[in-house]
CSV table of C-alpha atoms and ligand atoms in Angstrom, one decimal:
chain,number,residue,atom,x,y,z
A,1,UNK,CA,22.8,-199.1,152.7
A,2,UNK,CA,25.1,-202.4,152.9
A,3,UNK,CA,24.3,-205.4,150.1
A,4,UNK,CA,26.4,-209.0,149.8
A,5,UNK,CA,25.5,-210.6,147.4
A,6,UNK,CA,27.0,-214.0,146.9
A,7,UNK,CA,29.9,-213.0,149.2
A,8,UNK,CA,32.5,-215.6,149.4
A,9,UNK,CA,36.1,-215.9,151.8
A,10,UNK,CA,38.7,-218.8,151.5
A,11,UNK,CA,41.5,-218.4,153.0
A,12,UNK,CA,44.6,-220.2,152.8
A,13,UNK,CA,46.2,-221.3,155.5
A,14,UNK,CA,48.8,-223.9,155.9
A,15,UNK,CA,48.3,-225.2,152.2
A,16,UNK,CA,44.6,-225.5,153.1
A,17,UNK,CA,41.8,-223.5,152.6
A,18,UNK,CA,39.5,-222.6,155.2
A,19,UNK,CA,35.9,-221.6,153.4
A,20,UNK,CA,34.8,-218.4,156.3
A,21,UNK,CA,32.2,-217.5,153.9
A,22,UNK,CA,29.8,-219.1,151.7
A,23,UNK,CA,27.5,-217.1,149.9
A,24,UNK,CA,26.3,-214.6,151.8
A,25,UNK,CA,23.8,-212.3,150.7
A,26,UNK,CA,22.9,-209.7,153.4
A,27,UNK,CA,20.7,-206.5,153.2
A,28,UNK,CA,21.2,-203.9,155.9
A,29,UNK,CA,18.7,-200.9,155.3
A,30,UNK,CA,19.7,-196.9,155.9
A,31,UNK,CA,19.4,-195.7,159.7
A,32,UNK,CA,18.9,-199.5,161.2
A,33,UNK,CA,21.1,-201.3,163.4
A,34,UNK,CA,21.6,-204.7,162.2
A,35,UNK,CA,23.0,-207.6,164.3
A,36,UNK,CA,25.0,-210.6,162.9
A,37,UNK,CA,25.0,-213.3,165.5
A,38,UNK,CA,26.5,-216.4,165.3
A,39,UNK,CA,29.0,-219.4,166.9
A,40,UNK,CA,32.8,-218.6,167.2
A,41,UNK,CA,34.1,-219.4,163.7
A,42,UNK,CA,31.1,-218.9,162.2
A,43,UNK,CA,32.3,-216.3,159.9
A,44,UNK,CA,31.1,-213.1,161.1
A,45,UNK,CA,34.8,-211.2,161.5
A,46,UNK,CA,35.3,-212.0,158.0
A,47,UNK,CA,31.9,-210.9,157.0
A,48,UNK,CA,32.4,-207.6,158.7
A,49,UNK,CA,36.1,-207.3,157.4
A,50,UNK,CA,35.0,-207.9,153.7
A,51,UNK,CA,31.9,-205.5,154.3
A,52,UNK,CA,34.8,-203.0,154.1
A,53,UNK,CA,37.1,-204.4,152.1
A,54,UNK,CA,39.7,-205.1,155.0
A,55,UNK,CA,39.8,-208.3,153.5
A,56,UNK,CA,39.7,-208.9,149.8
A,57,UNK,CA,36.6,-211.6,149.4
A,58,UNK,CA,37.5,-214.3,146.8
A,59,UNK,CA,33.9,-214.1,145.3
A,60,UNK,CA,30.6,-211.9,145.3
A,61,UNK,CA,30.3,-208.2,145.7
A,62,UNK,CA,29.9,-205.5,148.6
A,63,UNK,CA,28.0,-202.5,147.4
A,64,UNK,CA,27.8,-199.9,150.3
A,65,UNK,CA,25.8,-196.7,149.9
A,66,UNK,CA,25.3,-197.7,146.4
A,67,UNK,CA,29.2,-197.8,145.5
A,68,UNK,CA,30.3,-201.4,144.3
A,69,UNK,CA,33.3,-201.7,146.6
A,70,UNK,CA,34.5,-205.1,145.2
A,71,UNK,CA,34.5,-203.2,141.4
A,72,UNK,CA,36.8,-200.7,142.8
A,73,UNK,CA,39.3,-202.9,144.7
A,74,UNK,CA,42.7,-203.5,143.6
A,75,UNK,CA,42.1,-201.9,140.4
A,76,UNK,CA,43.5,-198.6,138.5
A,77,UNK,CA,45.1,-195.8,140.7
A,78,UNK,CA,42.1,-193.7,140.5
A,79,UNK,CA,39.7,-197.1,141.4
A,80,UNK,CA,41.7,-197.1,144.5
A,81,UNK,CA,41.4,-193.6,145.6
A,82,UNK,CA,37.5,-194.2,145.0
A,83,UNK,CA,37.6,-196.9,147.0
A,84,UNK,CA,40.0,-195.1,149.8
A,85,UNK,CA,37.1,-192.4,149.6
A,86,UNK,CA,34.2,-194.7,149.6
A,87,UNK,CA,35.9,-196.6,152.7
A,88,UNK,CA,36.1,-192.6,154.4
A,89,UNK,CA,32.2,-193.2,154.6
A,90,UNK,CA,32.6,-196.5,157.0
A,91,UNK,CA,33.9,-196.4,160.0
A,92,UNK,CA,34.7,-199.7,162.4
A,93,UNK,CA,34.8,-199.9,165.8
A,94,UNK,CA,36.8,-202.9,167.5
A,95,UNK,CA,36.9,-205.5,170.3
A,96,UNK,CA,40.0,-204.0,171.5
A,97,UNK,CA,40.0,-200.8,171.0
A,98,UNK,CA,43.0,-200.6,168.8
A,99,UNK,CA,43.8,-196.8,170.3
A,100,UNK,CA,47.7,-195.7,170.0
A,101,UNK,CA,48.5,-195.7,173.5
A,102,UNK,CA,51.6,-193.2,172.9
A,103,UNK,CA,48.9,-190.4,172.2
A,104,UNK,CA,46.5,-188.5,173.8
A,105,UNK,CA,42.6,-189.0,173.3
A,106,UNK,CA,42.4,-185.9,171.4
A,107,UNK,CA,45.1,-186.9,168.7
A,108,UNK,CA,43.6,-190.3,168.9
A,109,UNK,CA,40.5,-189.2,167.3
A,110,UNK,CA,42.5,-186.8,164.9
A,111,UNK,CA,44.5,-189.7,163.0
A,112,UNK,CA,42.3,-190.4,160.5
A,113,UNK,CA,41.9,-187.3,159.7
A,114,UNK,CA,45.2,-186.7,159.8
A,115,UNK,CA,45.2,-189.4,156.7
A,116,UNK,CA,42.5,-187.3,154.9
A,117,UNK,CA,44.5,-184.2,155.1
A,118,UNK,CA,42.3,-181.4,157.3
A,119,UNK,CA,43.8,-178.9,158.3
A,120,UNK,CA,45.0,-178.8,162.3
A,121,UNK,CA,42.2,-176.2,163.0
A,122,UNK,CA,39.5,-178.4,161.4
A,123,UNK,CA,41.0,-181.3,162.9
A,124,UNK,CA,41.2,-180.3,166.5
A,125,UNK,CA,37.9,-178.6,166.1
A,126,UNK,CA,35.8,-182.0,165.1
A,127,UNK,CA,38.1,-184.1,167.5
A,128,UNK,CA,36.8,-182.2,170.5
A,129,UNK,CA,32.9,-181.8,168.9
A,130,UNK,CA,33.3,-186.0,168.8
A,131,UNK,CA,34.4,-186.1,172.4
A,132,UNK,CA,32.1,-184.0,173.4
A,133,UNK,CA,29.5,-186.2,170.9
A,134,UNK,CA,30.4,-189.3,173.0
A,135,UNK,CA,30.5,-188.3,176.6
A,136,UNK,CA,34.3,-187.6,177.0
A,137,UNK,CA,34.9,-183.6,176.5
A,138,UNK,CA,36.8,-183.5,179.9
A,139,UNK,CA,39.1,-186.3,178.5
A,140,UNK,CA,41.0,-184.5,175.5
A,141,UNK,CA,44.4,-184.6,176.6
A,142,UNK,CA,44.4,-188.2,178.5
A,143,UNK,CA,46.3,-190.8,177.4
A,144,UNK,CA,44.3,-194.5,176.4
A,145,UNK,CA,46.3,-196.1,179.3
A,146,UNK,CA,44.2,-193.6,181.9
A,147,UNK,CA,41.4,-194.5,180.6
A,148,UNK,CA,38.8,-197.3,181.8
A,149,UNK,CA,37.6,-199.8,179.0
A,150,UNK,CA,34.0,-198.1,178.2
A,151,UNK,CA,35.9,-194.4,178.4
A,152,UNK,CA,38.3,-196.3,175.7
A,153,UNK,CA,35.9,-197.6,173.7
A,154,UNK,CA,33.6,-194.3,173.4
A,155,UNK,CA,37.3,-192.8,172.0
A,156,UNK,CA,37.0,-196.2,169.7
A,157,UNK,CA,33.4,-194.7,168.5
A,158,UNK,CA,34.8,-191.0,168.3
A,159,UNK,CA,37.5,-192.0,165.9
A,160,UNK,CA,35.8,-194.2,164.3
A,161,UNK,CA,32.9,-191.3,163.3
A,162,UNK,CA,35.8,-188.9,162.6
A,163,UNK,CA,35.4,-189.0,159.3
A,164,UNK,CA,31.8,-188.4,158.8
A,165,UNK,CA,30.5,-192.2,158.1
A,166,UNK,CA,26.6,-192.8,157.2
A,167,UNK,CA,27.7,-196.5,158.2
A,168,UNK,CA,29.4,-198.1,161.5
A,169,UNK,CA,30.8,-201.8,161.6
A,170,UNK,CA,31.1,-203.1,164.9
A,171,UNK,CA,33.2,-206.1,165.8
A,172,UNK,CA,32.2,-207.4,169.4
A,173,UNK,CA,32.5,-203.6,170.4
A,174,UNK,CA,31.7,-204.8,173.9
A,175,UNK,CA,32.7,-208.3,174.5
A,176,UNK,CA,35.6,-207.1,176.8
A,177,UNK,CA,33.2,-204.8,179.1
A,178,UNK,CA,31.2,-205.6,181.9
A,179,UNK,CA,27.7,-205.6,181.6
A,180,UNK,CA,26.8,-202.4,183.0
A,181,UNK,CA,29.4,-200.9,180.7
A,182,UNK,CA,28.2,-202.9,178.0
A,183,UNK,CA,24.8,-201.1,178.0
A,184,UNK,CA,25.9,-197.6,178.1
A,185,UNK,CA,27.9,-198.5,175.1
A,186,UNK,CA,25.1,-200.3,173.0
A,187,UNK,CA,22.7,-196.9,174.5
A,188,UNK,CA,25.5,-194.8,173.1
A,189,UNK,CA,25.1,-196.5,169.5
A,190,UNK,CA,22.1,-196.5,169.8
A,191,UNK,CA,22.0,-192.5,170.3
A,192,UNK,CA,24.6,-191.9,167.6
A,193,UNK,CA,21.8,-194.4,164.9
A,194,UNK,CA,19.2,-192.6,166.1
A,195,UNK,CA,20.9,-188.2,166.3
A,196,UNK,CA,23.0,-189.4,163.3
A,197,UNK,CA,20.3,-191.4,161.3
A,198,UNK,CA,23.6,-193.7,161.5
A,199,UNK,CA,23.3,-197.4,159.7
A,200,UNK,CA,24.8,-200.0,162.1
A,201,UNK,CA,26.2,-203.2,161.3
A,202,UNK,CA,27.5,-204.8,164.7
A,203,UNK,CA,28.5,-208.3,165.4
A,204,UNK,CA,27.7,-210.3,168.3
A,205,UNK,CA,28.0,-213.3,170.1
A,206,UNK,CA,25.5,-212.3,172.5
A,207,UNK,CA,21.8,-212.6,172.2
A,208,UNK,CA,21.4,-209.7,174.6
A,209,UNK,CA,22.9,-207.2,172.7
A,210,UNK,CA,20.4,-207.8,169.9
A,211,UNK,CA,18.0,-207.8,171.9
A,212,UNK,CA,18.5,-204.8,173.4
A,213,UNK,CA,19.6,-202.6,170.7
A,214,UNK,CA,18.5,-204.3,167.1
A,215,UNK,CA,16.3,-203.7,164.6
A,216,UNK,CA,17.1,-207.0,162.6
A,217,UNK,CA,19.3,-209.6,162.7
A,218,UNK,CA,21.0,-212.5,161.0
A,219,UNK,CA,22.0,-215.5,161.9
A,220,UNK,CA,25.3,-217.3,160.8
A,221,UNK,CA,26.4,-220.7,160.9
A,222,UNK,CA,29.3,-222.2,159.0
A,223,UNK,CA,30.0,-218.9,156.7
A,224,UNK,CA,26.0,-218.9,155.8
A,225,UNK,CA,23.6,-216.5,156.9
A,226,UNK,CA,21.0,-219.4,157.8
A,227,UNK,CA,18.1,-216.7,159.3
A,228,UNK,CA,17.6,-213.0,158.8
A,229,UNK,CA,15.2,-210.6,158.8
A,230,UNK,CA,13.5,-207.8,161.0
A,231,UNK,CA,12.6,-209.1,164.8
A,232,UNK,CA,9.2,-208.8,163.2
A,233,UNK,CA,10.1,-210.8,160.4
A,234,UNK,CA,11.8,-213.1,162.4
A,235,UNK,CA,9.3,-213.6,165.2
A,236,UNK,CA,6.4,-214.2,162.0
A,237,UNK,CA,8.6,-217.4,161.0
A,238,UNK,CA,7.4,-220.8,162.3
A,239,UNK,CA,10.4,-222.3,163.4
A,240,UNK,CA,12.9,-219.2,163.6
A,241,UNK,CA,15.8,-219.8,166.2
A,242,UNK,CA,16.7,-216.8,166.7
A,243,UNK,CA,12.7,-215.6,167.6
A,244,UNK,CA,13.2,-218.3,169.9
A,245,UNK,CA,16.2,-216.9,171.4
A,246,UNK,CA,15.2,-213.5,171.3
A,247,UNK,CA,11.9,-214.3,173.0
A,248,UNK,CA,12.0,-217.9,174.7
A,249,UNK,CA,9.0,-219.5,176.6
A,250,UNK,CA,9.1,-222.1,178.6
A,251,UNK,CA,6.0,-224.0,180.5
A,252,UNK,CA,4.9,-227.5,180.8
A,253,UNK,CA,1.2,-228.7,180.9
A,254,UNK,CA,-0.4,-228.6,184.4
A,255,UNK,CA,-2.2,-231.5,184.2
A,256,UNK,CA,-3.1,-234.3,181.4
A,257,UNK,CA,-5.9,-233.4,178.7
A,258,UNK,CA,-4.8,-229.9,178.4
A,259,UNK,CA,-3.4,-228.3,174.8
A,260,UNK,CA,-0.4,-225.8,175.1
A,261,UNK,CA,0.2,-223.5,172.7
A,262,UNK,CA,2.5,-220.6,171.6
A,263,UNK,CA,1.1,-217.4,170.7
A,264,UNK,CA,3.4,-214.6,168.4
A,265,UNK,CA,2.2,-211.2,168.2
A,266,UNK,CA,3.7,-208.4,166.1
A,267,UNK,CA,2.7,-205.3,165.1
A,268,UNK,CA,-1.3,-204.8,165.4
A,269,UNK,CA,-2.7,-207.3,167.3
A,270,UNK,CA,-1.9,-206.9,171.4
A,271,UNK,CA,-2.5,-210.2,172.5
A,272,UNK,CA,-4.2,-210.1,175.8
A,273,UNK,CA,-7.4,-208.4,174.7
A,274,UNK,CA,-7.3,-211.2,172.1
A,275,UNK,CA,-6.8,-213.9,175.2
A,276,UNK,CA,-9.9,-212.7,177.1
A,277,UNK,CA,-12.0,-212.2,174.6
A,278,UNK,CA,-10.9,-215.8,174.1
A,279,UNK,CA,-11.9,-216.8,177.7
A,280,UNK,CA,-15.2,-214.8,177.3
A,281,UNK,CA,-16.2,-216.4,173.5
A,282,UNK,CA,-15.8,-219.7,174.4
A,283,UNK,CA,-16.0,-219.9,178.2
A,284,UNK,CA,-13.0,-221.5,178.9
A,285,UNK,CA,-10.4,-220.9,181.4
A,286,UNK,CA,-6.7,-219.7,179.8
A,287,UNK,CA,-3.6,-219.9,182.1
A,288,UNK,CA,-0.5,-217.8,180.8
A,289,UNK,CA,2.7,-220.5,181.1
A,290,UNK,CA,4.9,-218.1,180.2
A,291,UNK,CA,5.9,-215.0,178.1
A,292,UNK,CA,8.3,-212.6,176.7
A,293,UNK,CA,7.7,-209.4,175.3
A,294,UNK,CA,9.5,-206.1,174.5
A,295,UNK,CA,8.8,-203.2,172.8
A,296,UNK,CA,10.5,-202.6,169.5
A,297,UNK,CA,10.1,-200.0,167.5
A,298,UNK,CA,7.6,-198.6,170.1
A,299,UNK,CA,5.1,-201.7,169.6
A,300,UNK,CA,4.6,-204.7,171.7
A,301,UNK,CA,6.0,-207.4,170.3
A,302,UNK,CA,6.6,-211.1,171.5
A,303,UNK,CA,5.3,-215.0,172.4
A,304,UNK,CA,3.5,-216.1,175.2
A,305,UNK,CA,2.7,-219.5,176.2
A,306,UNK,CA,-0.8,-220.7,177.1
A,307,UNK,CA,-2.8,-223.3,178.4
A,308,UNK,CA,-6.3,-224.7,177.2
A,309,UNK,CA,-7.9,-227.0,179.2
A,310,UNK,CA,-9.1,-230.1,177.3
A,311,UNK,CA,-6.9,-231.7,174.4
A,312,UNK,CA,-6.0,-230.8,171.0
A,313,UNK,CA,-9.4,-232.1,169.6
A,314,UNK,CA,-11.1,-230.1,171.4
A,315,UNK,CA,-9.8,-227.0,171.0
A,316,UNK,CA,-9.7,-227.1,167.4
A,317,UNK,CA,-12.3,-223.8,167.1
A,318,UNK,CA,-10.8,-222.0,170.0
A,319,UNK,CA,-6.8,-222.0,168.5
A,320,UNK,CA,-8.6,-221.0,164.9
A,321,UNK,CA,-10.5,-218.0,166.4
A,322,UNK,CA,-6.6,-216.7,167.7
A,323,UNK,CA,-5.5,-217.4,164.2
A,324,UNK,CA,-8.3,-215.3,162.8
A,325,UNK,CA,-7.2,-212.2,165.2
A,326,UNK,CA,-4.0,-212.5,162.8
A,327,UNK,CA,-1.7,-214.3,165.7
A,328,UNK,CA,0.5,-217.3,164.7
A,329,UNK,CA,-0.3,-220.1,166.8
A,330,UNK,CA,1.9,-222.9,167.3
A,331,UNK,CA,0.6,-225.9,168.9
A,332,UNK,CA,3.1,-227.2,171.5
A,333,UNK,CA,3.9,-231.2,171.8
A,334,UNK,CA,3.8,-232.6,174.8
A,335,UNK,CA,7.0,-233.5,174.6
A,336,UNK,CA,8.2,-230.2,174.0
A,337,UNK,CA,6.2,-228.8,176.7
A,338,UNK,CA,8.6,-230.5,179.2
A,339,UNK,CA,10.7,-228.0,181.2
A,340,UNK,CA,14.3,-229.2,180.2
A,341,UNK,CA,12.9,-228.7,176.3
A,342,UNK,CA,13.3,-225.4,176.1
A,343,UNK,CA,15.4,-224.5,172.9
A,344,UNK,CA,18.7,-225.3,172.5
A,345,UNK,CA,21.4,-222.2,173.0
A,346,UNK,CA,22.3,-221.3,169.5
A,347,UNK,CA,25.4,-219.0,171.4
A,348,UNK,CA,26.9,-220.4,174.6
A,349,UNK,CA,27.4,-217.8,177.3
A,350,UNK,CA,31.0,-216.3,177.5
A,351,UNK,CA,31.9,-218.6,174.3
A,352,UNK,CA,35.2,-215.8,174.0
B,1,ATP,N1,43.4,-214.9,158.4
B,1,ATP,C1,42.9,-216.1,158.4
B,1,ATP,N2,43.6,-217.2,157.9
B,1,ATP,C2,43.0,-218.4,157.9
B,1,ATP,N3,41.8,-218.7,158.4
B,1,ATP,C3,41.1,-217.7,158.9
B,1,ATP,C4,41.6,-216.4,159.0
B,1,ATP,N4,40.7,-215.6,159.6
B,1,ATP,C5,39.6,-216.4,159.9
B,1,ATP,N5,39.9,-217.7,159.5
B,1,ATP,C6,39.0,-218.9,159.7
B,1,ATP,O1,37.8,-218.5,159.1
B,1,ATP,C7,36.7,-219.0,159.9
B,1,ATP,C8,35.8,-217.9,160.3
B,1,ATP,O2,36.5,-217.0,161.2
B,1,ATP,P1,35.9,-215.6,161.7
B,1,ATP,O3,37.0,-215.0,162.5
B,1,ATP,O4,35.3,-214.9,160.6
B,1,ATP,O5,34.8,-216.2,162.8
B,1,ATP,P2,34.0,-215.4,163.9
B,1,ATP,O6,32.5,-215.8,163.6
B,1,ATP,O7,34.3,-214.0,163.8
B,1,ATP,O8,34.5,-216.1,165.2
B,1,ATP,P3,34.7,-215.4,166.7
B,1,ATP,O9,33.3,-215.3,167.3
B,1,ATP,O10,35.5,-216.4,167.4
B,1,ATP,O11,35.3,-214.1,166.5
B,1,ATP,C9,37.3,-219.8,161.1
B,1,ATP,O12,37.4,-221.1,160.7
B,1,ATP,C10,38.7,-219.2,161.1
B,1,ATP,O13,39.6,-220.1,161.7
B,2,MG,MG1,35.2,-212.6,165.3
């Protein structure tokens, strides 16, 4: 539904130029909701502003339900109406809101279709369908400043699907909410993806809201999308941070002459049969360290960390029977095993 490809930003400031993306190539599929992640800076505003042509990218094209944006921008007359039609199909919720606090809810929700030219009947018709759609039919003819900041941002969402998008961008939609707020927000997308068959591209610096509402994610760093994938995906790489984020064990050795090590399951194979038929095989005694699991996509999914007695040498047949069952086994150092080794925050907390 959304393809970069070789997506570039410099921007000039001060008679420098700031490089806020680098190459990005990112592939968001139809009806998912995909999380960029990443350090402030790290270029996802500019990646989401260039996804809908906000801002112009220097380099590298955006192709968005398989119209060529880039191609269309700044071009002939009629390119730009195609592009003011293809941009009709994306609609972008924000951080702050950005309602018109000088009118009501209602006309809130009307403006952009206002700028489409529908008729008033139509108009007031699908404004208070949306309201209704996002929880706020008794709200019509409130003003934004009598409203609480999840009530404002489910006007945000109403506005923003005015116009009839098959795509949602999402800028930190909930970074100035509380938490409890924050997850009837991210459940409210997460309705609209799923009654809508809605694609979702929302941008984050939390790892919770991936977790709790993703289907993939990527991860940026200096204007590069260093890691993305499904969670699948991304919990099958050896080494992913963000797997590690999204489902971090910790857990040191109980004793000397044991072997730890770090068991990812996804998809098929539900690991705890696989553990004590383990234990029952070989005769040994396991201990669970530590785990983390959630269900995505209505299958267990996740790592856990366990203990073998005996040292790596020893255990040699054991850890390739797990890797037969089709889990990926990682084999945890001692050093690494150590409590304050867990991995290193790739997002610090309340970093806004
Ligand atoms: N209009 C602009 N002019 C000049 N530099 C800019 C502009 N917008 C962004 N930048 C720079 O581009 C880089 C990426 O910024 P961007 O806003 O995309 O990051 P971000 O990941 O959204 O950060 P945050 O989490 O703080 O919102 C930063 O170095 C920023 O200073
Ligand atoms: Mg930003």
């Amino acid at each position: 539904m959304i393809t970069t490809s070789g997506l570039t930003k410099v921007y000039e400031s001060r008679g420098r130029q700031v490089t806020a993306l680098d190459g990005v190539d990112l592939h968001v599929r139809e009806g998912e909701v995909f999380g960029v992640i990443g350090q402030s800076g790290a270029g996802k505003s500019s990646l989401i502003r260039c996804v809908n042509l906000l801002e112009r990218p220097t380099s590298g094209t955006v192709t968005v339900d398989g119209v060529d944006l880039t191609a269309l921008a700044g071009k002939s007359r009629r390119a730009g109406k195609d592009l003011r039609r293809a941009r009709s199909s994306i609609g972008m919720v924000f951080q702050h809101f950005n309602l018109l606090s000088s009118r009501t809810v209602k006309d809130n929700i009307e403006l952009p279709l206002e700028i489409l030219g529908i008729s008033g009947a139509e108009r007031s018709r699908r404004a208070l369908e949306l309201l209704d759609l996002v929880g706020l039919a008794d709200k019509a003819k409130a003003y934004p400043g009598q409203l609480s900041g999840g009530q404002k941002q489910r006007v945000g969402i109403a506005r923003a699907l005015a116009g009839k998008p098959k795509v949602l961008l999402s800028d930190e939609a909930t970074s100035a909410l509380d938490p409890e707020t924050t997850r009837s927000i991210l459940q409210l997308l997460r309705d609209l993806n799923q009654q809508l068959g809605l694609t979702v591209l929302l941008i984050t610096h939390e790892m919770d809201v991936v977790k709790t509402i993703c289907d993939s994610a990527a991860l940026m760093q200096h204007g590069r999308v260093v890691e993305s994938g499904t969670v699948a995906e991304l919990l099958a790489t050896p080494g992913s941070q963000l797997a590690a984020e999204l489902f971090p064990v910790s857990g040191a050795a109980t004793g000397p002459d044991r072997t730890v090590v770090d068991v990812t399951f996804h998809g098929e194979s539900a690991t705890q049969p696989v553990i004590s038929q383990l234990s029952r095989t070989y005769n040994i005694d396991i201990s669970i360290l530590g785990a983390a699991m959630d269900t995505v996509g209505g299958r267990q999914i996740g790592r856990m960390r366990i203990e073998l007695p005996g040292r790596y040498e020893d255990n040699v047949v054991p850890v390739g029977f797990l890797r037969e069952q089709g889990l990926q086994v990682e084999v945890v150092e001692e050093d690494a095993a150590a409590p304050a080794a867990t991995a290193p925050a790739l997002v610090k907390e309340g970093a806004k």
